[in-house]
XYZ file of C-alpha atoms in Angstrom:
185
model
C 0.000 0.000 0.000
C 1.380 3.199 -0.769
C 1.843 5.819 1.704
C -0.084 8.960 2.122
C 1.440 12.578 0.821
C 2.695 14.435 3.795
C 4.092 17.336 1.480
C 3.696 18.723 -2.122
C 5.982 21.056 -3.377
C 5.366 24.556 -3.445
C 2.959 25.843 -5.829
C 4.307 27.583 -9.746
C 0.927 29.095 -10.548
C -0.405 32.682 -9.647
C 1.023 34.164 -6.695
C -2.187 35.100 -4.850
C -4.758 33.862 -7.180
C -7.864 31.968 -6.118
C -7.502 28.289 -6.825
C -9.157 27.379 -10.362
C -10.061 23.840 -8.510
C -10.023 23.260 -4.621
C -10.884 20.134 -3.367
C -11.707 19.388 0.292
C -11.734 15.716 1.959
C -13.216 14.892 -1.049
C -14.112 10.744 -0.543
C -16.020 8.319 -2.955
C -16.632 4.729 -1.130
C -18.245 1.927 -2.918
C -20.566 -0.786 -1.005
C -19.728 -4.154 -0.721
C -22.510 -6.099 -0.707
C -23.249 -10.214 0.258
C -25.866 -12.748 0.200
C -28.913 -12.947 -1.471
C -30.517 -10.066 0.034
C -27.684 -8.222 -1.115
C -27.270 -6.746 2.164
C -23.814 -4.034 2.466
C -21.353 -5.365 4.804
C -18.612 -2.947 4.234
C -16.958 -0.528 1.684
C -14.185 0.119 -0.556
C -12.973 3.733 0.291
C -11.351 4.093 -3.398
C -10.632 7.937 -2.549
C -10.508 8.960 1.406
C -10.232 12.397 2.335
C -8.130 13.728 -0.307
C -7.389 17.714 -0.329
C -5.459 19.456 -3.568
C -6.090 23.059 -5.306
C -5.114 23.838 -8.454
C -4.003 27.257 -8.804
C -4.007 29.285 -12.748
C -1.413 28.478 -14.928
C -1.209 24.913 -12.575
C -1.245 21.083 -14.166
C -1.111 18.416 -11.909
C -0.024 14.927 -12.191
C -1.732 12.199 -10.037
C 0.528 9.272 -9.587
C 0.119 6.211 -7.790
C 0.133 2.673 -8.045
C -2.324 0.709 -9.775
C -5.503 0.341 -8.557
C -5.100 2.984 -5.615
C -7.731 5.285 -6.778
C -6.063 8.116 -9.702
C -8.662 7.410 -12.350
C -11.638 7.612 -9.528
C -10.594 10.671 -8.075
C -10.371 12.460 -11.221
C -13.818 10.964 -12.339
C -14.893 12.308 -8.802
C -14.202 15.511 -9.348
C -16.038 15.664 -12.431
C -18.718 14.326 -10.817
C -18.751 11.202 -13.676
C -19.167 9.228 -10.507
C -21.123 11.001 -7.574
C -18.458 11.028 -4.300
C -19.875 10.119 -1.170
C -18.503 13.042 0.785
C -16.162 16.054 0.394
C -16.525 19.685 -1.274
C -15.239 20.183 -5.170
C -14.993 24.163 -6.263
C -14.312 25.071 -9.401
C -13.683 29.099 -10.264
C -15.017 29.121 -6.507
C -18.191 27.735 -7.634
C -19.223 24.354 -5.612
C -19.947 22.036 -8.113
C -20.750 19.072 -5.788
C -24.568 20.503 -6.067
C -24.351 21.817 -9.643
C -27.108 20.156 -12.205
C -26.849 17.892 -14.846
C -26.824 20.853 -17.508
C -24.327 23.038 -15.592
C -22.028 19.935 -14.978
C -21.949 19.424 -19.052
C -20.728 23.203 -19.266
C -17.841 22.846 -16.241
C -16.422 19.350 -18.064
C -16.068 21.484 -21.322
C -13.318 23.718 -19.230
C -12.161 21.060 -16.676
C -10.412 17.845 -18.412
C -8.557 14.412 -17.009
C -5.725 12.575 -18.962
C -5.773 9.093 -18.481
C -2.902 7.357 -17.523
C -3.781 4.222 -20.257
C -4.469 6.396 -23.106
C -5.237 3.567 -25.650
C -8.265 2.692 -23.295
C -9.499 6.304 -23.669
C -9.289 6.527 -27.376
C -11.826 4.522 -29.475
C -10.069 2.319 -31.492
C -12.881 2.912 -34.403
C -12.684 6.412 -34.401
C -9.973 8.282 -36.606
C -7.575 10.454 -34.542
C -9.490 13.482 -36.173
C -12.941 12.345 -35.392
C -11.695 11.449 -31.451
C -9.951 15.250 -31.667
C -13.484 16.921 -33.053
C -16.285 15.290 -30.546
C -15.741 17.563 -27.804
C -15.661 21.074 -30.409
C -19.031 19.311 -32.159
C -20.935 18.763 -28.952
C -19.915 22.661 -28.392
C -21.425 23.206 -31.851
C -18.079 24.941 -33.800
C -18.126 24.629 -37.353
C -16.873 22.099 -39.648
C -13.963 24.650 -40.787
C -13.178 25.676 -37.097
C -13.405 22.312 -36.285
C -10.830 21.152 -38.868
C -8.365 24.374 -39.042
C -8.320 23.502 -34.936
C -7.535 19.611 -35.056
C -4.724 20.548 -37.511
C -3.232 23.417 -34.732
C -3.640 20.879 -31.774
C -2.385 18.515 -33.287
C 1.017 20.722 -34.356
C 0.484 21.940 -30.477
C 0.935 18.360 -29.202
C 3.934 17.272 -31.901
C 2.263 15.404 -34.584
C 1.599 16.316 -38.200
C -2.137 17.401 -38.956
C -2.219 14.368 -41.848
C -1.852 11.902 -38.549
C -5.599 12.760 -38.366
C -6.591 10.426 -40.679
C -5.127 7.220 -38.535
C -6.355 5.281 -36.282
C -5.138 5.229 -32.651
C -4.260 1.443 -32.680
C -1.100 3.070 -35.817
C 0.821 4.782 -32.815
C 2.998 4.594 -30.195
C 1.803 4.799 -26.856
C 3.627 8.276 -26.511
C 1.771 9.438 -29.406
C -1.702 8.042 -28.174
C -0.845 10.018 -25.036
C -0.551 12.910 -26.673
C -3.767 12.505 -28.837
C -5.694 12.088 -25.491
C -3.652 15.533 -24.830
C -5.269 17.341 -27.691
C -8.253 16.154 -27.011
C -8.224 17.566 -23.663
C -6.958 21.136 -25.182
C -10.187 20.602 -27.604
């Protein structure tokens, strides 16, 4: 088991600043359940009390063993799976009580990188298509769509005619850096 944090070094962002994301003892437990009744008769605390801000001009990096709970924090905090307990601000807006609709407009600005980026990338999907879902479900235009695929892709160190492969054609450095553009989109 790996042992908790007891210091992060100190923070490169905006002297001053309010925290773009502060998160407070945020937890997300998952029942186990037995028997036929299905009764609970304990839980899985995949994220306990964990406390981080992010200040502007900030990236962080969660590292950890596998299985210890990366990929559900950051799904916690963008409320893809509903934590149990803890307080998420975002901007210094508590999204922990924010709606359906207004949750759809904060994951537009807030994005997680998985570690695995071949199991984030749909192997049917063109790198360009993967690239353009986000921009289409924010309604650009097919011509801002494109003209920004080819710039995030140059952004992230591959040539805009990479768009037309598939994710399964690259390395797994590359695939992580498609997952990074489609982040940026």
């Amino acid at each position: 088991m790996t042992a908790p944090v007891d210091h992060i070094a100190p923070s490169t962002g905006t002297p001053g600043a309010e925290p773009v994301l502060r998160v407070d003892k945020l937890a997300t437990h998952f029942p186990i359940r037995h028997g036929v009744f299905r009764r609970i008769v304990g839980w899985v605390k995949a994220v306990d009390g964990v406390d981080l801000h992010i200040d502007p001009n900030e990236t962080l990096g969660v590292v950890g063993e596998s299985g210890c709970g990366k990929t559900t924090l950051g799904r916690s905090i963008l409320r893809l799976i509903e934590p149990t307990s803890g307080r998420v601000t975002y901007k210094g807006e508590d999204i922990i009580g924010a709606s359906k609709s207004r949750m759809r407009e904060l994951r537009a600005e807030m994005q997680v990188v998985f570690q695995d980026p071949f199991a984030s990338l749909n192997p049917r999907m063109p790198v360009n298509q993967i690239i353009a879902e986000p921009m289409q479900v924010a309604g650009m235009s097919r011509k801002d769509i494109r003209d920004r695929i080819g710039e995030l892709l140059k952004a992230v160190g591959l040539a805009p005619e990479h768009g037309n492969r598939y994710p399964h054609e690259f390395s797994g450095g590359q695939r992580q850096r498609i997952g990074i553009a489609r982040a940026l989109a």
